[in-house]
Short mmCIF file of C-alpha atoms in Angstrom, two decimals:
data_model
loop_
_atom_site.label_atom_id
_atom_site.label_comp_id
_atom_site.label_asym_id
_atom_site.label_seq_id
_atom_site.Cartn_x
_atom_site.Cartn_y
_atom_site.Cartn_z
CA UNK A 138 15.73 -32.73 63.59
CA UNK A 139 13.92 -30.66 62.13
CA UNK A 140 17.53 -27.72 61.99
CA UNK A 141 19.34 -30.95 61.10
CA UNK A 142 17.53 -31.61 58.46
CA UNK A 143 17.16 -28.24 56.91
CA UNK A 144 21.33 -28.06 56.08
CA UNK A 145 21.13 -31.48 55.19
CA UNK A 146 18.94 -29.57 52.33
CA UNK A 147 20.96 -26.88 52.01
CA UNK A 148 24.01 -28.23 51.83
CA UNK A 149 22.83 -30.18 48.98
CA UNK A 150 21.21 -27.27 47.30
CA UNK A 151 25.42 -26.09 47.52
CA UNK A 152 26.33 -28.39 45.78
CA UNK A 153 24.22 -28.98 42.83
CA UNK A 154 24.65 -25.45 42.35
CA UNK A 155 28.67 -25.48 42.03
CA UNK A 156 28.12 -28.62 39.71
CA UNK A 157 26.61 -26.57 37.38
CA UNK A 158 28.31 -24.67 34.93
CA UNK A 159 27.75 -21.41 35.21
CA UNK A 160 26.92 -19.99 31.36
CA UNK A 161 24.92 -16.84 31.63
CA UNK A 162 25.12 -16.26 28.23
CA UNK A 163 24.64 -19.85 26.78
CA UNK A 164 24.35 -18.99 23.15
CA UNK A 165 27.38 -16.60 22.58
CA UNK A 166 29.88 -19.34 22.75
CA UNK A 167 28.17 -22.59 21.62
CA UNK A 168 25.84 -21.31 18.91
CA UNK A 169 27.44 -19.44 15.95
CA UNK A 170 30.90 -21.10 16.98
CA UNK A 171 29.78 -24.54 15.53
CA UNK A 172 30.02 -23.19 11.78
CA UNK A 173 33.27 -22.05 12.34
CA UNK A 174 36.39 -23.98 11.71
CA UNK A 175 38.07 -22.36 14.83
CA UNK A 176 37.60 -22.90 17.66
CA UNK A 177 34.94 -20.87 20.30
CA UNK A 178 35.63 -17.54 21.03
CA UNK A 179 34.13 -16.76 24.81
CA UNK A 180 31.92 -13.70 23.62
CA UNK A 181 33.87 -10.52 24.49
CA UNK A 182 30.35 -8.96 26.01
CA UNK A 183 31.21 -10.98 28.68
CA UNK A 184 35.34 -9.56 29.01
CA UNK A 185 36.00 -6.48 31.68
CA UNK A 186 37.67 -3.46 29.82
CA UNK A 187 40.06 -2.05 32.11
CA UNK A 188 39.73 1.56 33.35
CA UNK A 189 40.65 4.12 31.41
CA UNK A 190 39.22 8.24 32.38
CA UNK A 191 37.33 8.43 28.92
CA UNK A 192 36.81 5.24 26.77
CA UNK A 193 37.31 5.68 23.15
CA UNK A 194 34.86 3.51 20.95
CA UNK A 195 35.65 0.48 19.83
CA UNK A 196 35.31 -1.36 16.48
CA UNK A 197 32.24 -3.90 16.15
CA UNK A 198 33.38 -7.05 17.33
CA UNK A 199 32.82 -10.80 15.06
CA UNK A 200 31.40 -13.60 16.19
CA UNK A 201 33.07 -16.84 14.51
CA UNK A 202 30.53 -17.58 11.46
CA UNK A 203 30.97 -19.87 8.11
CA UNK A 204 34.99 -19.78 6.64
CA UNK A 205 35.91 -20.87 4.04
CA UNK A 206 35.40 -24.41 2.79
CA UNK A 207 36.72 -27.74 2.47
CA UNK A 208 38.00 -28.77 -0.01
CA UNK A 209 36.50 -31.54 0.52
CA UNK A 210 32.67 -30.01 1.03
CA UNK A 211 30.66 -28.00 -2.08
CA UNK A 212 30.92 -24.89 -2.79
CA UNK A 213 29.02 -21.98 -1.34
CA UNK A 214 27.39 -19.40 -2.56
CA UNK A 215 26.22 -17.23 -0.53
CA UNK A 216 22.28 -15.27 -1.53
CA UNK A 217 21.49 -11.55 0.67
CA UNK A 218 17.96 -11.29 0.07
CA UNK A 219 14.48 -13.30 -0.12
CA UNK A 220 12.53 -11.11 -2.84
CA UNK A 221 11.52 -13.05 -6.57
CA UNK A 222 15.19 -12.29 -7.49
CA UNK A 223 16.92 -14.19 -4.61
CA UNK A 224 14.06 -16.61 -4.53
CA UNK A 225 13.56 -17.94 -8.54
CA UNK A 226 17.77 -18.24 -7.96
CA UNK A 227 17.91 -20.79 -4.84
CA UNK A 228 15.10 -22.70 -6.11
CA UNK A 229 17.10 -23.05 -9.53
CA UNK A 230 20.57 -23.62 -7.65
CA UNK A 231 21.54 -27.53 -7.79
CA UNK A 232 21.61 -27.86 -4.39
CA UNK A 233 23.99 -31.77 -5.53
CA UNK A 234 26.22 -29.00 -7.13
CA UNK A 235 26.13 -26.03 -3.92
CA UNK A 236 25.26 -25.40 -0.34
CA UNK A 237 22.85 -22.33 0.28
CA UNK A 238 23.75 -20.25 2.39
CA UNK A 239 20.91 -17.29 2.61
CA UNK A 240 20.45 -14.23 4.57
CA UNK A 241 17.67 -11.86 4.59
CA UNK A 242 16.07 -10.10 7.64
CA UNK A 243 12.51 -11.83 6.35
CA UNK A 244 12.14 -16.23 5.46
CA UNK A 245 9.85 -15.60 3.61
CA UNK A 246 8.45 -14.40 0.22
CA UNK A 247 5.77 -12.72 -1.25
CA UNK A 248 3.93 -12.24 -4.11
CA UNK A 249 3.54 -8.53 -4.25
CA UNK A 250 1.40 -8.47 -7.11
CA UNK A 251 -1.68 -9.72 -4.69
CA UNK A 252 -0.58 -7.84 -1.70
CA UNK A 253 -3.04 -5.00 -1.94
CA UNK A 254 -6.01 -7.13 -2.01
CA UNK A 255 -4.74 -9.03 1.01
CA UNK A 256 -4.99 -5.01 3.06
CA UNK A 257 -9.22 -5.39 3.00
CA UNK A 258 -10.43 -9.34 3.42
CA UNK A 259 -10.16 -10.91 -0.87
CA UNK A 260 -6.78 -13.15 0.29
CA UNK A 261 -6.00 -13.97 3.42
CA UNK A 262 -2.33 -13.56 4.53
CA UNK A 263 0.17 -16.12 4.00
CA UNK A 264 -2.22 -16.41 0.56
CA UNK A 265 1.13 -14.03 -0.76
CA UNK A 266 3.59 -15.62 1.77
CA UNK A 267 5.88 -18.60 0.12
CA UNK A 268 8.34 -19.87 2.99
CA UNK A 269 11.90 -20.21 1.93
CA UNK A 270 13.07 -23.22 3.59
CA UNK A 271 9.84 -24.73 0.44
CA UNK A 272 10.67 -22.74 -1.95
CA UNK A 273 13.89 -24.13 -1.28
CA UNK A 274 14.16 -27.32 0.43
CA UNK A 275 18.30 -28.15 0.66
CA UNK A 276 18.52 -25.37 3.62
CA UNK A 277 16.58 -26.53 6.22
CA UNK A 278 17.95 -30.33 5.55
CA UNK A 279 21.04 -29.96 4.29
CA UNK A 280 23.90 -29.55 6.55
CA UNK A 281 26.36 -27.74 4.56
CA UNK A 282 22.96 -24.92 3.63
CA UNK A 283 21.28 -22.50 5.82
CA UNK A 284 19.05 -19.50 6.21
CA UNK A 285 19.95 -16.85 8.76
CA UNK A 286 17.56 -13.72 10.43
CA UNK A 287 20.17 -11.46 9.41
CA UNK A 288 20.54 -7.48 8.02
CA UNK A 289 23.99 -7.95 5.49
CA UNK A 290 26.19 -4.64 6.97
CA UNK A 291 29.21 -5.26 5.09
CA UNK A 292 31.46 -6.97 2.53
CA UNK A 293 34.99 -7.96 1.35
CA UNK A 294 34.99 -8.89 -2.04
CA UNK A 295 39.18 -10.05 -1.57
CA UNK A 296 38.52 -11.53 1.06
CA UNK A 297 35.54 -13.76 0.16
CA UNK A 298 33.77 -11.92 3.29
CA UNK A 299 29.84 -11.05 4.75
CA UNK A 300 29.45 -9.65 7.54
CA UNK A 301 25.78 -9.85 9.08
CA UNK A 302 23.89 -8.79 11.67
CA UNK A 303 20.86 -10.74 13.82
CA UNK A 304 17.88 -9.54 13.16
CA UNK A 305 15.93 -9.10 17.29
CA UNK A 306 13.35 -8.34 18.15
CA UNK A 307 10.98 -7.78 21.59
CA UNK A 308 10.93 -5.56 24.63
CA UNK A 309 13.90 -5.84 25.31
CA UNK A 310 16.40 -7.84 22.60
CA UNK A 311 20.04 -9.38 22.80
CA UNK A 312 22.34 -7.01 21.63
CA UNK A 313 22.66 -8.00 17.74
CA UNK A 314 25.35 -11.09 16.75
CA UNK A 315 27.94 -10.38 14.21
CA UNK A 316 29.35 -12.88 11.90
CA UNK A 317 31.20 -13.16 9.25
CA UNK A 318 30.50 -15.84 6.30
CA UNK A 319 33.24 -17.11 3.52
CA UNK A 320 31.17 -17.34 0.48
CA UNK A 321 32.50 -19.36 -3.31
CA UNK A 322 29.90 -17.50 -5.38
CA UNK A 323 27.96 -14.21 -3.34
CA UNK A 324 24.48 -13.28 -4.54
CA UNK A 325 24.14 -9.52 -3.67
CA UNK A 326 19.01 -9.36 -4.42
CA UNK A 327 19.32 -7.56 -1.77
CA UNK A 328 15.58 -5.58 -3.62
CA UNK A 329 14.64 -1.47 -3.33
CA UNK A 330 13.36 1.18 -0.87
CA UNK A 331 10.70 3.09 -1.66
CA UNK A 332 11.96 6.80 -2.30
CA UNK A 333 10.40 9.79 -0.40
CA UNK A 334 12.29 11.99 -2.33
CA UNK A 335 13.18 13.20 0.49
CA UNK A 336 9.86 14.87 2.03
CA UNK A 337 10.19 15.29 5.79
CA UNK A 338 7.41 12.82 8.01
CA UNK A 339 6.64 9.67 5.51
CA UNK A 340 8.40 7.21 7.13
CA UNK A 341 6.65 8.16 10.27
CA UNK A 342 3.26 8.46 9.33
CA UNK A 343 2.75 6.71 6.26
CA UNK A 344 2.66 3.11 4.98
CA UNK A 345 4.12 1.58 2.55
CA UNK A 346 2.78 -1.62 0.64
CA UNK A 347 5.79 -3.73 0.06
CA UNK A 348 5.63 -6.87 2.65
CA UNK A 349 2.98 -8.13 4.73
CA UNK A 350 3.63 -6.58 7.49
CA UNK A 351 2.31 -4.19 5.65
CA UNK A 352 -0.88 -4.88 4.61
CA UNK A 353 -1.40 -5.63 8.35
CA UNK A 354 -0.53 -2.51 9.56
CA UNK A 355 -2.95 -0.94 6.98
CA UNK A 356 -5.90 -3.42 7.87
CA UNK A 357 -5.74 -2.77 11.15
CA UNK A 358 -5.82 1.21 10.68
CA UNK A 359 -8.55 1.14 8.21
CA UNK A 360 -10.77 -1.10 10.70
CA UNK A 361 -10.00 0.73 13.79
CA UNK A 362 -10.54 4.58 12.09
CA UNK A 363 -13.99 2.83 10.96
CA UNK A 364 -14.66 1.51 14.44
CA UNK A 365 -13.52 4.69 15.45
CA UNK A 366 -15.92 7.38 13.22
CA UNK A 367 -18.82 5.04 15.53
CA UNK A 368 -17.87 6.46 18.18
CA UNK A 369 -20.29 8.80 19.47
CA UNK A 370 -19.38 12.60 20.48
CA UNK A 371 -16.40 12.31 17.09
CA UNK A 372 -17.41 15.56 14.83
CA UNK A 373 -18.41 15.52 11.92
CA UNK A 374 -14.85 17.15 10.46
CA UNK A 375 -13.12 13.77 12.36
CA UNK A 376 -15.23 10.94 10.86
CA UNK A 377 -14.14 12.79 7.10
CA UNK A 378 -10.40 11.89 8.19
CA UNK A 379 -10.68 9.19 10.50
CA UNK A 380 -11.84 7.71 6.56
CA UNK A 381 -10.63 9.53 4.55
CA UNK A 382 -8.05 6.96 2.44
CA UNK A 383 -5.09 8.93 0.67
CA UNK A 384 -2.63 6.99 -1.65
CA UNK A 385 0.20 8.60 -2.36
CA UNK A 386 1.27 7.81 -6.43
CA UNK A 387 -0.22 6.58 -9.86
CA UNK A 388 1.63 3.67 -9.97
CA UNK A 389 -0.18 -0.26 -10.40
CA UNK A 390 0.48 -0.38 -6.89
CA UNK A 391 -1.86 2.39 -6.13
CA UNK A 392 -4.54 2.12 -8.45
CA UNK A 393 -4.63 -0.71 -7.09
CA UNK A 394 -4.89 -0.22 -4.01
CA UNK A 395 -7.71 2.79 -4.58
CA UNK A 396 -9.80 0.16 -6.90
CA UNK A 397 -9.52 -2.60 -4.05
CA UNK A 398 -9.93 -0.43 -1.48
CA UNK A 399 -13.46 1.12 -2.96
CA UNK A 400 -14.39 -2.57 -3.71
CA UNK A 401 -14.25 -2.67 0.72
CA UNK A 402 -16.52 0.16 0.70
CA UNK A 403 -18.94 -0.67 -1.83
CA UNK A 404 -19.21 -3.57 -0.42
CA UNK A 405 -18.22 -4.10 2.73
CA UNK A 406 -18.81 -1.00 4.75
CA UNK A 407 -22.36 0.41 2.79
CA UNK A 408 -23.50 -3.28 4.22
CA UNK A 409 -21.35 -2.96 7.57
CA UNK A 410 -21.17 0.31 8.86
CA UNK A 411 -24.55 1.94 7.34
CA UNK A 412 -23.62 4.95 10.05
CA UNK A 413 -20.59 6.17 8.71
CA UNK A 414 -20.96 4.26 5.34
CA UNK A 415 -21.02 7.70 3.54
CA UNK A 416 -17.86 9.54 5.31
CA UNK A 417 -15.66 6.69 3.71
CA UNK A 418 -13.78 7.76 0.90
CA UNK A 419 -10.60 7.14 -0.84
CA UNK A 420 -8.09 10.34 -3.10
CA UNK A 421 -4.88 9.11 -4.79
CA UNK A 422 -2.41 11.75 -5.48
CA UNK A 423 -0.16 11.42 -8.41
CA UNK A 424 2.40 14.42 -9.99
CA UNK A 425 1.56 13.01 -14.08
CA UNK A 426 -1.02 10.49 -14.95
CA UNK A 427 -1.64 7.20 -13.69
CA UNK A 428 -0.15 4.57 -14.57
CA UNK A 429 2.46 5.86 -17.08
CA UNK A 430 3.17 2.28 -18.78
CA UNK A 431 0.36 2.05 -20.47
CA UNK A 432 -0.99 3.85 -23.18
CA UNK A 433 -2.91 6.70 -23.30
CA UNK A 434 -5.99 4.70 -24.51
CA UNK A 435 -6.00 1.99 -20.73
CA UNK A 436 -5.57 5.53 -19.34
CA UNK A 437 -8.29 6.98 -19.67
CA UNK A 438 -9.89 3.91 -18.87
CA UNK A 439 -8.35 3.41 -15.27
CA UNK A 440 -9.17 7.26 -14.44
CA UNK A 441 -12.66 6.61 -15.90
CA UNK A 442 -13.34 2.97 -13.81
CA UNK A 443 -11.31 4.75 -10.87
CA UNK A 444 -13.65 8.27 -11.00
CA UNK A 445 -16.71 5.63 -11.32
CA UNK A 446 -16.02 3.82 -8.52
CA UNK A 447 -15.87 6.78 -6.62
CA UNK A 448 -11.95 7.31 -6.63
CA UNK A 449 -10.86 11.12 -5.97
CA UNK A 450 -7.90 11.50 -8.34
CA UNK A 451 -5.48 14.71 -7.80
CA UNK A 452 -2.99 16.30 -9.24
CA UNK A 453 -0.31 17.28 -7.22
CA UNK A 454 3.11 17.17 -5.45
CA UNK A 455 3.22 16.34 -1.82
CA UNK A 456 5.74 18.54 0.67
CA UNK A 457 5.53 18.39 4.00
CA UNK A 458 4.05 14.97 5.61
CA UNK A 459 2.07 15.78 9.21
CA UNK A 460 0.41 13.35 11.56
CA UNK A 461 -3.08 14.27 10.21
CA UNK A 462 -2.93 16.22 6.97
CA UNK A 463 -0.22 15.87 4.00
CA UNK A 464 0.43 19.55 3.01
CA UNK A 465 0.32 19.44 -1.36
CA UNK A 466 2.73 22.53 -3.35
CA UNK A 467 0.08 24.59 -3.64
CA UNK A 468 -0.42 25.04 -0.37
CA UNK A 469 -3.09 22.97 -0.20
CA UNK A 470 -3.75 20.54 2.75
CA UNK A 471 -5.52 17.02 2.77
CA UNK A 472 -6.78 15.71 5.96
CA UNK A 473 -5.83 11.47 6.89
CA UNK A 474 -6.99 9.19 9.03
CA UNK A 475 -4.97 6.62 6.30
CA UNK A 476 -1.59 7.39 4.73
CA UNK A 477 -0.91 4.69 1.73
CA UNK A 478 3.15 5.59 -0.44
CA UNK A 479 3.61 3.90 -3.10
CA UNK A 480 5.72 6.75 -5.35
CA UNK A 481 8.92 3.74 -6.92
CA UNK A 482 11.77 2.70 -5.35
CA UNK A 483 15.66 3.05 -5.51
CA UNK A 484 18.79 2.15 -4.20
CA UNK A 485 18.53 0.88 -0.04
CA UNK A 486 21.12 2.66 1.90
CA UNK A 487 23.56 -0.38 1.90
CA UNK A 488 23.50 -0.87 -1.77
CA UNK A 489 25.28 2.86 -2.18
CA UNK A 490 27.43 1.31 0.97
CA UNK A 491 28.64 -1.34 -0.86
CA UNK A 492 32.03 -0.96 -2.36
CA UNK A 493 31.16 -1.76 -5.73
CA UNK A 494 30.28 -0.73 -9.08
CA UNK A 495 27.06 1.29 -9.55
CA UNK A 496 24.86 1.70 -12.97
CA UNK A 497 23.60 4.84 -13.00
CA UNK A 498 21.19 5.21 -10.70
CA UNK A 499 22.86 4.34 -8.45
CA UNK A 500 22.21 0.32 -8.81
CA UNK A 501 25.06 -1.70 -8.64
CA UNK A 502 26.37 -1.93 -11.94
CA UNK A 503 26.27 -5.24 -13.99
CA UNK A 504 27.46 -6.48 -16.66
CA UNK A 505 25.90 -8.33 -19.24
CA UNK A 506 26.47 -11.84 -17.11
CA UNK A 507 24.72 -10.09 -14.37
CA UNK A 508 28.54 -10.51 -12.65
CA UNK A 509 29.78 -7.28 -10.75
CA UNK A 510 32.37 -6.03 -12.58
CA UNK A 511 35.84 -5.38 -11.06
CA UNK A 512 35.63 -8.24 -8.36
CA UNK A 513 35.28 -11.98 -8.40
CA UNK A 514 32.74 -14.15 -8.06
CA UNK A 515 30.00 -11.35 -7.51
CA UNK A 516 26.74 -11.68 -9.18
CA UNK A 517 23.76 -9.05 -8.56
CA UNK A 518 19.81 -9.02 -9.73
CA UNK A 519 16.95 -7.94 -9.17
CA UNK A 520 15.55 -3.96 -8.02
CA UNK A 521 19.23 -3.23 -7.02
CA UNK A 522 20.92 -4.36 -10.04
CA UNK A 523 21.28 -2.74 -13.30
CA UNK A 524 23.84 -2.96 -16.26
CA UNK A 525 26.91 -0.49 -16.47
CA UNK A 526 27.37 2.29 -19.17
CA UNK A 527 30.10 0.08 -20.88
CA UNK A 528 27.41 -2.90 -21.46
CA UNK A 529 25.35 -0.70 -23.40
CA UNK A 530 22.30 -1.27 -22.30
CA UNK A 531 19.10 0.43 -20.16
CA UNK A 532 18.86 0.06 -17.09
CA UNK A 533 15.77 -2.85 -16.87
CA UNK A 534 12.75 -1.30 -14.64
CA UNK A 535 11.82 -2.55 -10.88
CA UNK A 536 9.12 -5.17 -11.92
CA UNK A 537 8.49 -9.10 -10.85
CA UNK A 538 9.12 -11.05 -13.97
CA UNK A 539 12.62 -8.80 -13.93
CA UNK A 540 13.76 -10.66 -10.96
CA UNK A 541 12.56 -13.56 -11.61
CA UNK A 542 13.65 -13.48 -15.33
CA UNK A 543 17.64 -12.91 -13.69
CA UNK A 544 17.18 -15.21 -11.13
CA UNK A 545 16.28 -18.23 -13.37
CA UNK A 546 19.27 -17.00 -15.34
CA UNK A 547 21.65 -16.76 -13.53
CA UNK A 548 20.15 -20.41 -11.63
CA UNK A 549 21.08 -22.03 -15.19
CA UNK A 550 24.44 -20.25 -15.93
CA UNK A 551 26.07 -20.71 -12.54
CA UNK A 552 24.82 -24.39 -12.64
CA UNK A 553 26.15 -24.32 -15.52
CA UNK A 554 30.58 -22.68 -13.90
CA UNK A 555 29.77 -25.74 -11.25
CA UNK A 556 29.62 -28.19 -13.50
CA UNK A 557 32.88 -27.04 -15.67
CA UNK A 558 34.74 -27.17 -12.05
CA UNK A 559 34.22 -23.29 -11.85
CA UNK A 560 32.15 -23.65 -8.28
CA UNK A 561 35.16 -22.09 -6.19
CA UNK A 562 36.13 -19.45 -4.98
CA UNK A 563 38.44 -17.57 -7.93
CA UNK A 564 38.12 -20.91 -10.06
CA UNK A 565 35.64 -19.38 -12.70
CA UNK A 566 38.33 -16.98 -13.78
CA UNK A 567 39.10 -18.59 -17.48
CA UNK A 568 35.06 -19.90 -17.90
CA UNK A 569 34.05 -19.03 -21.07
CA UNK A 570 30.89 -17.23 -20.62
CA UNK A 571 28.38 -17.40 -24.34
CA UNK A 572 25.05 -16.59 -23.73
CA UNK A 573 24.17 -13.08 -21.64
CA UNK A 574 20.98 -11.84 -20.18
CA UNK A 575 17.87 -11.16 -22.90
CA UNK A 576 15.35 -9.20 -21.39
CA UNK A 577 11.88 -9.80 -23.34
CA UNK A 578 8.81 -7.93 -21.16
CA UNK A 579 6.27 -9.35 -21.62
CA UNK A 580 2.92 -7.56 -20.68
CA UNK A 581 2.01 -5.28 -17.90
CA UNK A 582 -1.24 -5.85 -15.99
CA UNK A 583 -3.39 -3.80 -13.02
CA UNK A 584 -6.18 -4.97 -11.93
CA UNK A 585 -8.95 -1.07 -11.03
CA UNK A 586 -12.09 -3.36 -8.91
CA UNK A 587 -15.22 -4.17 -9.80
CA UNK A 588 -13.88 -6.73 -12.04
CA UNK A 589 -12.58 -4.71 -13.88
CA UNK A 590 -8.62 -4.71 -15.56
CA UNK A 591 -6.25 -3.41 -17.43
CA UNK A 592 -3.68 -5.43 -19.83
CA UNK A 593 -1.13 -4.46 -22.10
CA UNK A 594 0.84 -6.66 -24.04
CA UNK A 595 3.16 -4.38 -25.55
CA UNK A 596 7.16 -4.91 -25.73
CA UNK A 597 7.50 -0.97 -24.59
CA UNK A 598 4.92 2.41 -24.54
CA UNK A 599 5.54 2.77 -28.44
CA UNK A 600 5.59 -0.18 -29.64
CA UNK A 601 2.96 -2.34 -30.96
CA UNK A 602 0.61 -4.65 -29.29
CA UNK A 603 -1.48 -5.72 -28.13
CA UNK A 604 -3.90 -4.13 -25.17
CA UNK A 605 -6.91 -4.43 -23.71
CA UNK A 606 -9.35 -3.47 -20.68
CA UNK A 607 -13.04 -4.44 -18.51
CA UNK A 608 -14.07 -8.12 -17.24
CA UNK A 609 -11.90 -10.35 -19.81
CA UNK A 610 -8.86 -8.50 -18.64
CA UNK A 611 -9.44 -8.78 -15.32
CA UNK A 612 -9.78 -12.58 -15.47
CA UNK A 613 -6.29 -12.43 -17.89
CA UNK A 614 -5.17 -11.32 -14.62
CA UNK A 615 -6.12 -13.76 -12.15
CA UNK A 616 -5.29 -16.31 -14.01
CA UNK A 617 -2.06 -15.28 -15.85
CA UNK A 618 -1.07 -14.35 -11.23
CA UNK A 619 -1.77 -17.64 -10.13
CA UNK A 620 -0.03 -19.75 -12.21
CA UNK A 621 2.58 -17.46 -11.02
CA UNK A 622 2.24 -18.66 -7.46
CA UNK A 623 5.41 -20.47 -6.60
CA UNK A 624 3.21 -23.22 -4.65
CA UNK A 625 0.54 -25.44 -5.61
CA UNK A 626 -0.72 -25.13 -1.72
CA UNK A 627 -0.67 -20.73 -2.18
CA UNK A 628 -2.48 -21.53 -5.69
CA UNK A 629 -5.18 -23.53 -3.84
CA UNK A 630 -5.25 -20.37 -1.37
CA UNK A 631 -5.97 -17.57 -3.33
CA UNK A 632 -8.34 -20.24 -5.50
CA UNK A 633 -10.88 -21.38 -2.76
CA UNK A 634 -10.43 -16.40 -1.85
CA UNK A 635 -10.75 -15.83 -4.76
CA UNK A 636 -14.25 -18.04 -5.72
CA UNK A 637 -15.65 -17.73 -1.91
CA UNK A 638 -15.81 -13.40 -2.33
CA UNK A 639 -17.15 -14.39 -5.75
CA UNK A 640 -20.05 -16.65 -5.37
CA UNK A 641 -20.77 -14.39 -2.38
CA UNK A 642 -20.38 -11.40 -4.18
CA UNK A 643 -23.29 -12.56 -6.52
CA UNK A 644 -25.95 -14.37 -3.84
CA UNK A 645 -25.65 -11.09 -2.47
CA UNK A 646 -26.89 -8.84 -5.39
CA UNK A 647 -22.95 -7.48 -5.51
CA UNK A 648 -22.66 -7.56 -1.91
CA UNK A 649 -20.09 -9.52 -0.18
CA UNK A 650 -20.42 -10.31 3.73
CA UNK A 651 -17.11 -11.28 3.03
CA UNK A 652 -15.39 -8.54 4.73
CA UNK A 653 -12.37 -7.72 7.32
CA UNK A 654 -12.48 -8.05 10.89
CA UNK A 655 -10.67 -7.44 14.27
#
């Protein structure tokens, strides 16, 4: 009877297999098809192509996406990017009037002014990252609002359509999904990318400081080099190389990171890595003057403080970047164990490729109301945008306060347009734009470490105003940024981190025990 029972089990298994639908990729036909008004189409990746002797490359196939809004739907605002400009815009948009769709390769906003502090443990990473769903809850609650972890790869302004490609990751990434999103209003807030000036080896060997992942990589490599340098048998020369931290770029980011790193060396390394404490040092390389936007008095003060804290200042231009050394234009070779690149930003390849008017410098051109000329319902804000020459306005600096102010202005403008009945595609042609965007510079700040900072409240480099340096400036710097952190949750995290490290420093006569951990 055992063979009879086995026969029954095999028959039942076969019946269940034949009754169950066979779907090799359950997402390709259902996941994105629910976002479209068109019926779902089978995924083209499962079609068997006809045999041809010489296969010809085919254009990318797009899956169903979000089709045009229907008369009963709310107008749709598509936001490309999740930086300062895009997130401030989404926060201010009236969700009673608009559906919001955000397309970005990251699902959070980074509070960049405090990012350098996370590299050495002064702040935790979660303190500087704010989820987009917390900034604008409608994205996760409203039926017509979405966040897509994707990259924009193209734009068709005539059809009011954005082409996107889903971001994938992993050892065996999925074939990227390509889909389209129709918009009533489009806001391009793609930010900018670090400039390398065409120097070979920068992308391969240097670390930028613009994302949380960059700070994590700096923190990991710094700790790894500290521990590797303590391994028996490592030569004196190799120890010096491993523990040589080189920062290229003397702007606020480079100076603040150098200051944070020097604090870490003086407080933590001296106490916890005593065997190699005499080998670790920091070099800041700048082609001109550090902190060129600040006045001369503040720059001299910064130079004095950085030198006093052990940072070596070198004036030079990087010519080439190798695996373990950089070469300056005068032939000097500088070995390094950690290389951080912070030489400013410029337009990304995507911004350069978009079929839109450009401003001087290659940014997306906008008028006084942040509209992109010659196309309907397209706006641009943040580091990727700049005024066209016909406005007579200079290109604004790539600062967080500029992006935030533009996001706030455009959110109010789109809310007014929506209330006037111009929220739909091509419905704002007759709308009368009144107050243009006006930027007023609130000043610049930079921390130098050792509880010292610079505060420059002048309207411009040649203008007059308040400028100060020292401990009180450091207190103003921390107070100002604490109030600018978006959520009360992260303000609490930042305040607790600062209070903890400050108290520990006082209780240990200036030497913290907080440090970093693997």
